[in-house]
Every structure is written in C-alpha cells, then in structure tokens.
mmCIF file of C-alpha atoms in Angstrom:
data_model
loop_
_atom_site.group_PDB
_atom_site.id
_atom_site.type_symbol
_atom_site.label_atom_id
_atom_site.label_comp_id
_atom_site.label_asym_id
_atom_site.label_seq_id
_atom_site.Cartn_x
_atom_site.Cartn_y
_atom_site.Cartn_z
ATOM 1 C CA UNK X 1 -34.641 -12.786 179.596
ATOM 2 C CA UNK X 2 -35.226 -11.361 176.025
ATOM 3 C CA UNK X 3 -32.658 -8.526 175.445
ATOM 4 C CA UNK X 4 -31.080 -7.252 172.189
ATOM 5 C CA UNK X 5 -29.021 -10.360 171.586
ATOM 6 C CA UNK X 6 -31.890 -12.698 172.220
ATOM 7 C CA UNK X 7 -33.922 -10.511 169.783
ATOM 8 C CA UNK X 8 -31.295 -10.555 167.196
ATOM 9 C CA UNK X 9 -31.063 -14.417 167.054
ATOM 10 C CA UNK X 10 -34.718 -14.740 167.047
ATOM 11 C CA UNK X 11 -34.991 -12.594 164.004
ATOM 12 C CA UNK X 12 -32.342 -14.568 162.313
ATOM 13 C CA UNK X 13 -34.193 -17.878 163.209
ATOM 14 C CA UNK X 14 -37.339 -16.405 161.914
ATOM 15 C CA UNK X 15 -35.883 -15.130 158.632
ATOM 16 C CA UNK X 16 -34.312 -18.388 158.037
ATOM 17 C CA UNK X 17 -37.636 -20.053 158.426
ATOM 18 C CA UNK X 18 -40.245 -18.024 156.839
ATOM 19 C CA UNK X 19 -38.479 -16.069 154.045
ATOM 20 C CA UNK X 20 -38.643 -17.659 150.719
ATOM 21 C CA UNK X 21 -41.819 -19.592 150.036
ATOM 22 C CA UNK X 22 -45.289 -18.129 150.531
ATOM 23 C CA UNK X 23 -47.061 -18.266 153.927
ATOM 24 C CA UNK X 24 -49.423 -21.462 153.790
ATOM 25 C CA UNK X 25 -51.039 -20.642 157.260
ATOM 26 C CA UNK X 26 -51.520 -17.328 159.145
ATOM 27 C CA UNK X 27 -53.188 -17.073 162.513
ATOM 28 C CA UNK X 28 -52.901 -14.007 164.699
ATOM 29 C CA UNK X 29 -54.628 -14.330 167.860
ATOM 30 C CA UNK X 30 -55.050 -10.832 169.122
ATOM 31 C CA UNK X 31 -58.449 -9.085 168.865
ATOM 32 C CA UNK X 32 -57.327 -6.364 166.546
ATOM 33 C CA UNK X 33 -55.846 -8.733 164.120
ATOM 34 C CA UNK X 34 -58.312 -11.591 164.266
ATOM 35 C CA UNK X 35 -59.732 -11.269 160.941
ATOM 36 C CA UNK X 36 -56.292 -10.725 159.226
ATOM 37 C CA UNK X 37 -55.097 -13.421 156.932
ATOM 38 C CA UNK X 38 -51.484 -13.223 155.444
ATOM 39 C CA UNK X 39 -51.627 -16.406 153.839
ATOM 40 C CA UNK X 40 -49.930 -16.445 150.185
ATOM 41 C CA UNK X 41 -47.770 -13.444 151.103
ATOM 42 C CA UNK X 42 -44.110 -13.840 151.241
ATOM 43 C CA UNK X 43 -42.038 -12.777 154.133
ATOM 44 C CA UNK X 44 -39.160 -10.687 152.704
ATOM 45 C CA UNK X 45 -36.948 -10.272 155.732
ATOM 46 C CA UNK X 46 -36.986 -10.206 159.594
ATOM 47 C CA UNK X 47 -35.316 -7.352 161.028
ATOM 48 C CA UNK X 48 -34.232 -6.711 164.773
ATOM 49 C CA UNK X 49 -34.721 -3.149 165.978
ATOM 50 C CA UNK X 50 -33.388 -3.163 169.724
ATOM 51 C CA UNK X 51 -35.899 -5.358 171.547
ATOM 52 C CA UNK X 52 -38.400 -5.043 168.682
ATOM 53 C CA UNK X 53 -38.961 -7.522 165.844
ATOM 54 C CA UNK X 54 -40.079 -6.401 162.214
ATOM 55 C CA UNK X 55 -41.134 -9.169 160.064
ATOM 56 C CA UNK X 56 -41.794 -7.584 156.633
ATOM 57 C CA UNK X 57 -44.039 -9.216 154.043
ATOM 58 C CA UNK X 58 -44.476 -8.419 150.317
ATOM 59 C CA UNK X 59 -47.214 -5.716 149.666
ATOM 60 C CA UNK X 60 -45.693 -3.353 151.846
ATOM 61 C CA UNK X 61 -46.589 -4.742 155.314
ATOM 62 C CA UNK X 62 -44.887 -5.252 158.599
ATOM 63 C CA UNK X 63 -45.808 -7.508 161.565
ATOM 64 C CA UNK X 64 -44.393 -5.685 164.624
ATOM 65 C CA UNK X 65 -43.885 -7.910 167.758
ATOM 66 C CA UNK X 66 -42.156 -7.355 171.150
ATOM 67 C CA UNK X 67 -41.003 -9.901 173.518
ATOM 68 C CA UNK X 68 -40.724 -7.837 176.776
ATOM 69 C CA UNK X 69 -40.319 -9.826 179.789
ATOM 70 C CA UNK X 70 -41.241 -13.429 178.600
ATOM 71 C CA UNK X 71 -42.398 -13.436 175.218
ATOM 72 C CA UNK X 72 -40.911 -15.863 172.401
ATOM 73 C CA UNK X 73 -40.858 -17.079 169.054
ATOM 74 C CA UNK X 74 -40.318 -20.804 168.346
ATOM 75 C CA UNK X 75 -39.778 -22.424 165.168
ATOM 76 C CA UNK X 76 -40.733 -26.028 164.290
ATOM 77 C CA UNK X 77 -40.591 -28.214 161.243
ATOM 78 C CA UNK X 78 -43.824 -29.183 159.618
ATOM 79 C CA UNK X 79 -45.685 -31.679 161.562
ATOM 80 C CA UNK X 80 -43.399 -31.256 164.684
ATOM 81 C CA UNK X 81 -45.213 -30.984 168.184
ATOM 82 C CA UNK X 82 -45.228 -27.118 169.433
ATOM 83 C CA UNK X 83 -43.729 -27.121 173.028
ATOM 84 C CA UNK X 84 -43.392 -23.254 173.671
ATOM 85 C CA UNK X 85 -46.262 -23.342 176.199
ATOM 86 C CA UNK X 86 -49.844 -24.004 176.431
ATOM 87 C CA UNK X 87 -52.135 -23.129 173.590
ATOM 88 C CA UNK X 88 -53.986 -20.333 175.383
ATOM 89 C CA UNK X 89 -50.479 -18.519 175.398
ATOM 90 C CA UNK X 90 -50.305 -18.570 171.409
ATOM 91 C CA UNK X 91 -50.550 -15.124 169.909
ATOM 92 C CA UNK X 92 -49.446 -15.875 166.299
ATOM 93 C CA UNK X 93 -48.847 -18.612 163.825
ATOM 94 C CA UNK X 94 -46.932 -18.156 160.459
ATOM 95 C CA UNK X 95 -46.032 -21.098 158.416
ATOM 96 C CA UNK X 96 -44.591 -22.000 155.044
ATOM 97 C CA UNK X 97 -44.639 -25.305 153.502
ATOM 98 C CA UNK X 98 -41.371 -26.469 155.815
ATOM 99 C CA UNK X 99 -41.445 -24.486 158.836
ATOM 100 C CA UNK X 100 -43.899 -22.906 161.472
ATOM 101 C CA UNK X 101 -42.946 -20.010 163.514
ATOM 102 C CA UNK X 102 -45.242 -19.819 166.910
ATOM 103 C CA UNK X 103 -45.384 -16.559 168.972
ATOM 104 C CA UNK X 104 -45.948 -17.406 172.654
ATOM 105 C CA UNK X 105 -46.918 -14.490 175.233
ATOM 106 C CA UNK X 106 -46.187 -11.722 172.956
ATOM 107 C CA UNK X 107 -47.513 -8.523 174.718
ATOM 108 C CA UNK X 108 -47.070 -6.416 171.566
ATOM 109 C CA UNK X 109 -48.417 -7.580 168.145
ATOM 110 C CA UNK X 110 -49.493 -5.187 165.348
ATOM 111 C CA UNK X 111 -49.735 -5.138 161.700
ATOM 112 C CA UNK X 112 -48.422 -2.021 160.085
ATOM 113 C CA UNK X 113 -47.477 -0.501 156.777
ATOM 114 C CA UNK X 114 -43.826 -0.963 156.360
ATOM 115 C CA UNK X 115 -43.558 2.813 155.338
ATOM 116 C CA UNK X 116 -45.064 3.318 158.883
ATOM 117 C CA UNK X 117 -42.559 1.420 160.895
ATOM 118 C CA UNK X 118 -41.287 4.644 162.472
ATOM 119 C CA UNK X 119 -44.514 4.836 164.565
ATOM 120 C CA UNK X 120 -43.297 1.627 166.345
ATOM 121 C CA UNK X 121 -39.632 2.003 166.543
ATOM 122 C CA UNK X 122 -38.920 5.635 165.615
ATOM 123 C CA UNK X 123 -38.266 6.749 169.180
ATOM 124 C CA UNK X 124 -35.469 4.162 169.753
ATOM 125 C CA UNK X 125 -31.871 5.311 170.130
ATOM 126 C CA UNK X 126 -28.825 3.815 168.237
ATOM 127 C CA UNK X 127 -29.365 0.210 167.990
ATOM 128 C CA UNK X 128 -26.282 -1.820 169.479
ATOM 129 C CA UNK X 129 -26.615 -4.547 167.150
ATOM 130 C CA UNK X 130 -27.746 -2.709 164.096
ATOM 131 C CA UNK X 131 -25.665 -1.737 160.882
ATOM 132 C CA UNK X 132 -26.130 1.679 161.549
ATOM 133 C CA UNK X 133 -24.596 1.791 165.272
ATOM 134 C CA UNK X 134 -23.653 5.440 166.182
ATOM 135 C CA UNK X 135 -21.590 5.311 169.452
ATOM 136 C CA UNK X 136 -21.324 9.166 169.636
ATOM 137 C CA UNK X 137 -24.985 9.494 169.299
ATOM 138 C CA UNK X 138 -25.843 6.971 172.093
ATOM 139 C CA UNK X 139 -23.290 8.883 174.218
ATOM 140 C CA UNK X 140 -24.889 11.974 173.680
ATOM 141 C CA UNK X 141 -28.310 10.745 174.530
ATOM 142 C CA UNK X 142 -27.121 9.123 177.658
ATOM 143 C CA UNK X 143 -25.624 12.393 178.690
ATOM 144 C CA UNK X 144 -28.432 14.616 177.736
ATOM 145 C CA UNK X 145 -30.139 13.934 181.309
ATOM 146 C CA UNK X 146 -27.000 14.472 183.587
ATOM 147 C CA UNK X 147 -28.786 13.786 186.983
ATOM 148 C CA UNK X 148 -30.287 10.558 185.996
ATOM 149 C CA UNK X 149 -28.850 7.372 187.741
ATOM 150 C CA UNK X 150 -26.851 5.531 185.087
ATOM 151 C CA UNK X 151 -28.808 2.304 185.639
ATOM 152 C CA UNK X 152 -31.983 3.953 184.489
ATOM 153 C CA UNK X 153 -30.359 5.708 181.583
ATOM 154 C CA UNK X 154 -28.943 2.526 180.204
ATOM 155 C CA UNK X 155 -32.571 0.923 180.296
ATOM 156 C CA UNK X 156 -33.939 3.824 178.348
ATOM 157 C CA UNK X 157 -34.298 2.636 174.823
ATOM 158 C CA UNK X 158 -34.465 6.186 173.571
ATOM 159 C CA UNK X 159 -30.862 6.386 174.384
ATOM 160 C CA UNK X 160 -29.374 3.110 173.036
ATOM 161 C CA UNK X 161 -31.620 0.250 171.931
ATOM 162 C CA UNK X 162 -30.979 -3.416 173.167
ATOM 163 C CA UNK X 163 -30.111 -3.190 176.837
ATOM 164 C CA UNK X 164 -32.249 -4.970 179.392
ATOM 165 C CA UNK X 165 -32.055 -5.641 183.150
ATOM 166 C CA UNK X 166 -29.176 -8.158 182.893
ATOM 167 C CA UNK X 167 -26.996 -6.151 180.804
ATOM 168 C CA UNK X 168 -27.864 -2.974 182.906
ATOM 169 C CA UNK X 169 -26.603 -4.689 186.149
ATOM 170 C CA UNK X 170 -23.635 -6.634 184.409
ATOM 171 C CA UNK X 171 -22.409 -3.014 182.736
ATOM 172 C CA UNK X 172 -22.296 -1.135 185.862
ATOM 173 C CA UNK X 173 -20.501 -3.954 187.782
ATOM 174 C CA UNK X 174 -18.065 -4.321 185.024
ATOM 175 C CA UNK X 175 -17.312 -0.562 184.996
ATOM 176 C CA UNK X 176 -17.528 -0.562 189.037
ATOM 177 C CA UNK X 177 -20.337 1.984 188.863
ATOM 178 C CA UNK X 178 -23.084 2.245 191.610
ATOM 179 C CA UNK X 179 -26.125 1.957 189.361
ATOM 180 C CA UNK X 180 -27.585 4.874 191.271
ATOM 181 C CA UNK X 181 -24.508 7.179 190.237
ATOM 182 C CA UNK X 182 -25.740 10.245 188.238
ATOM 183 C CA UNK X 183 -24.622 10.038 184.633
ATOM 184 C CA UNK X 184 -22.727 13.318 184.954
ATOM 185 C CA UNK X 185 -20.239 11.537 187.553
ATOM 186 C CA UNK X 186 -19.519 8.569 185.458
ATOM 187 C CA UNK X 187 -15.877 8.710 184.547
ATOM 188 C CA UNK X 188 -14.983 8.127 180.967
ATOM 189 C CA UNK X 189 -18.707 7.659 179.922
ATOM 190 C CA UNK X 190 -17.917 6.563 176.616
ATOM 191 C CA UNK X 191 -16.923 3.400 177.942
ATOM 192 C CA UNK X 192 -20.762 2.651 178.564
ATOM 193 C CA UNK X 193 -21.808 2.247 174.872
ATOM 194 C CA UNK X 194 -18.662 0.712 173.669
ATOM 195 C CA UNK X 195 -18.757 -2.085 176.496
ATOM 196 C CA UNK X 196 -22.428 -2.633 175.891
ATOM 197 C CA UNK X 197 -21.945 -3.086 172.223
ATOM 198 C CA UNK X 198 -18.959 -5.615 172.723
ATOM 199 C CA UNK X 199 -20.907 -7.593 175.355
ATOM 200 C CA UNK X 200 -23.970 -7.913 172.984
ATOM 201 C CA UNK X 201 -21.989 -8.579 169.922
ATOM 202 C CA UNK X 202 -20.088 -11.352 171.817
ATOM 203 C CA UNK X 203 -23.273 -13.130 172.779
ATOM 204 C CA UNK X 204 -25.745 -12.481 169.920
ATOM 205 C CA UNK X 205 -24.920 -15.821 168.261
ATOM 206 C CA UNK X 206 -24.868 -18.148 171.475
ATOM 207 C CA UNK X 207 -27.849 -19.087 173.573
ATOM 208 C CA UNK X 208 -26.092 -19.125 176.916
ATOM 209 C CA UNK X 209 -25.264 -15.399 177.933
ATOM 210 C CA UNK X 210 -21.743 -14.790 179.096
ATOM 211 C CA UNK X 211 -20.221 -11.634 180.616
ATOM 212 C CA UNK X 212 -17.519 -13.169 182.769
ATOM 213 C CA UNK X 213 -15.732 -15.023 179.974
ATOM 214 C CA UNK X 214 -16.316 -18.191 181.839
ATOM 215 C CA UNK X 215 -19.015 -20.750 179.900
ATOM 216 C CA UNK X 216 -19.445 -23.042 183.095
ATOM 217 C CA UNK X 217 -22.866 -23.049 184.234
ATOM 218 C CA UNK X 218 -23.405 -20.828 187.276
ATOM 219 C CA UNK X 219 -20.301 -18.926 186.317
ATOM 220 C CA UNK X 220 -21.479 -16.853 183.311
ATOM 221 C CA UNK X 221 -22.425 -13.687 185.013
ATOM 222 C CA UNK X 222 -21.050 -11.263 187.546
ATOM 223 C CA UNK X 223 -23.935 -10.196 189.638
ATOM 224 C CA UNK X 224 -27.408 -10.670 187.746
ATOM 225 C CA UNK X 225 -29.633 -13.162 189.716
ATOM 226 C CA UNK X 226 -26.818 -13.593 192.392
ATOM 227 C CA UNK X 227 -28.441 -11.422 195.377
ATOM 228 C CA UNK X 228 -26.875 -12.710 198.839
ATOM 229 C CA UNK X 229 -24.332 -14.705 197.045
ATOM 230 C CA UNK X 230 -20.474 -13.596 197.229
ATOM 231 C CA UNK X 231 -19.217 -11.215 194.647
ATOM 232 C CA UNK X 232 -16.821 -12.974 192.387
ATOM 233 C CA UNK X 233 -14.254 -10.111 192.794
ATOM 234 C CA UNK X 234 -14.187 -9.353 196.349
ATOM 235 C CA UNK X 235 -16.555 -11.913 198.404
ATOM 236 C CA UNK X 236 -18.861 -9.409 199.534
ATOM 237 C CA UNK X 237 -22.520 -10.465 199.648
ATOM 238 C CA UNK X 238 -24.349 -8.976 196.548
ATOM 239 C CA UNK X 239 -27.314 -6.757 196.996
ATOM 240 C CA UNK X 240 -30.519 -6.262 195.148
ATOM 241 C CA UNK X 241 -33.000 -3.492 194.990
ATOM 242 C CA UNK X 242 -35.570 -1.871 192.750
ATOM 243 C CA UNK X 243 -34.608 1.036 190.693
ATOM 244 C CA UNK X 244 -36.819 3.394 188.512
ATOM 245 C CA UNK X 245 -40.049 5.286 188.593
ATOM 246 C CA UNK X 246 -42.632 3.994 191.291
ATOM 247 C CA UNK X 247 -44.713 1.161 189.917
ATOM 248 C CA UNK X 248 -42.330 0.594 186.857
ATOM 249 C CA UNK X 249 -39.287 -0.384 189.325
ATOM 250 C CA UNK X 250 -36.799 -2.990 187.733
ATOM 251 C CA UNK X 251 -34.404 -5.044 189.775
ATOM 252 C CA UNK X 252 -30.898 -4.211 190.064
ATOM 253 C CA UNK X 253 -28.155 -6.468 191.315
ATOM 254 C CA UNK X 254 -24.722 -4.947 192.640
ATOM 255 C CA UNK X 255 -21.722 -5.228 194.876
ATOM 256 C CA UNK X 256 -21.615 -2.579 197.457
ATOM 257 C CA UNK X 257 -17.876 -2.780 197.752
ATOM 258 C CA UNK X 258 -16.714 -3.037 193.862
ATOM 259 C CA UNK X 259 -19.412 -0.392 193.116
ATOM 260 C CA UNK X 260 -19.015 2.421 195.632
ATOM 261 C CA UNK X 261 -21.267 5.388 195.645
ATOM 262 C CA UNK X 262 -24.873 6.175 196.062
ATOM 263 C CA UNK X 263 -27.308 3.246 196.639
ATOM 264 C CA UNK X 264 -31.120 3.086 196.937
ATOM 265 C CA UNK X 265 -32.842 6.153 198.112
ATOM 266 C CA UNK X 266 -29.593 7.942 198.341
ATOM 267 C CA UNK X 267 -28.184 5.523 200.998
ATOM 268 C CA UNK X 268 -24.337 4.700 200.770
ATOM 269 C CA UNK X 269 -23.177 1.914 198.518
ATOM 270 C CA UNK X 270 -20.319 0.662 200.197
ATOM 271 C CA UNK X 271 -20.568 -2.116 202.781
ATOM 272 C CA UNK X 272 -23.033 -1.004 205.337
ATOM 273 C CA UNK X 273 -24.907 -3.975 206.810
#
C-alpha cells in the first residue's frame, strides 16, 4: 500500500529516470490534460511531499500526482515491455531517450504552475521524510483536537504527512495504544511523531516494509493484515474494525490485550470475546 516511504522511493526512481535529457514523449490520459504536450521540456526534479509527488519541469510547471490506494509509477528502459497493468489503467506516460515512466491507476493527476504547488500540498502537516521535518509542529497539530481517536489523528495528513493505514496500525501497536484512545489520553505523546519518523526513515530505501525488525516473509509486521492470527507478543487473536467517519472508514488492526482501552463504538478493547 503506498505510504510516505513508497512515495519517497518512487520520487527517487522517477528523478533518476527523467531528469537530465528532454522528454521525447508525453501522454497524459486524463480528460483535463488530454491536449497537453510536455515533449521537449526537461524534468528538473521530482519531489515527494507526504503521499504526493511533484514532478517539476522547466518553464515553471509541475505535474502533481497522488497514488492513494493502488496507484503506481513504473519505470522501464526504452523498448522494454510495460507490465504494470492493462493499457486502460495507464494515466500518464513520460519518456526520455533512455527511460519511460508510466503512471498506472493514478486517481490524481494535474498540471500546475510550480508557484501554485501550495494549492495541492499547502494543507499538509510536517513531512515525515522531508528536509524540513518539524517534530514539535507535528505534535502540536496532533494535540490540537484532544478528543480525537489517535488512529484517526495519525491518518490526518494535515497533522503529519506520510502515514497511511499500515503505519497507523503498527504505530499504535508498538506504543501499546488503542487506536480509539483519545489523543489527550496518550502518555508521552511526543513518541508518536518520533517513532513514525524512525519507521519511515528505516523503510524508505527498501521495498519490503518492516516494522518488527524481522525481514522474513510473514514476519515483517506486527498487526497489519493479520486479523484473527495470534499476536506476536501475547498470542491473543488480533482484531480488525473500521475506523473513521461514516462512509470513509479505514480498516484498523489491533491486539485487544496489548492495546487496552476503548474499542470500536466505545466498546472495551481488552479481551472480551
């Protein structure tokens, strides 16, 4: 699932592939950009911003994309077969003489003036993998709504940018917090942004995301995707439930014993089967 670490790696790969030589092909397959041709322009840099990608081009333009749940950019050598999905899922093609970047299933693709990037990403909180990371500002934003469940606060990109559903569940487990615990009741809340940054930094350069410290397949995460399986700490069956506003719930994984406290809809979180 694309989260801040995935986007960081994607930006690095796109930057290596596209910066330097001029674009020899530009094909943007969304209605609003169907007539746009970027051929001849040079990509100057590709920047990650939380879960957003900013591909800057000479002439003061930025191609803004977002991967959301299953979007992806894939890079191929010239002449190599594209294998990221069927053709109807392709939303963008950018190519230099040597490399071709293909964007699949991109839910957001827009062309902005570089000076107007703030209209796309200006609402975001401190970027966990950004050079301007500000832990104190991230903490201030997390605590600004003290009654909000910590799981929801972590997912809100206006608080800190880069956490998705995987890291939300893993962070709460590692800190022994119920995802439904109000932020005001989190002990030592400064641990949240500190551990979040540590995890994303550790994973940004590797394709296999690891939070347990164990790189073996099926041992890499604590709780995410493991509903009904035994907790790695205590053996209690892990649980899952939707969390968030109606119609926009995100699945949450947790251990009712290791993460005591409130559960879904205010039910107790500790072991009542």
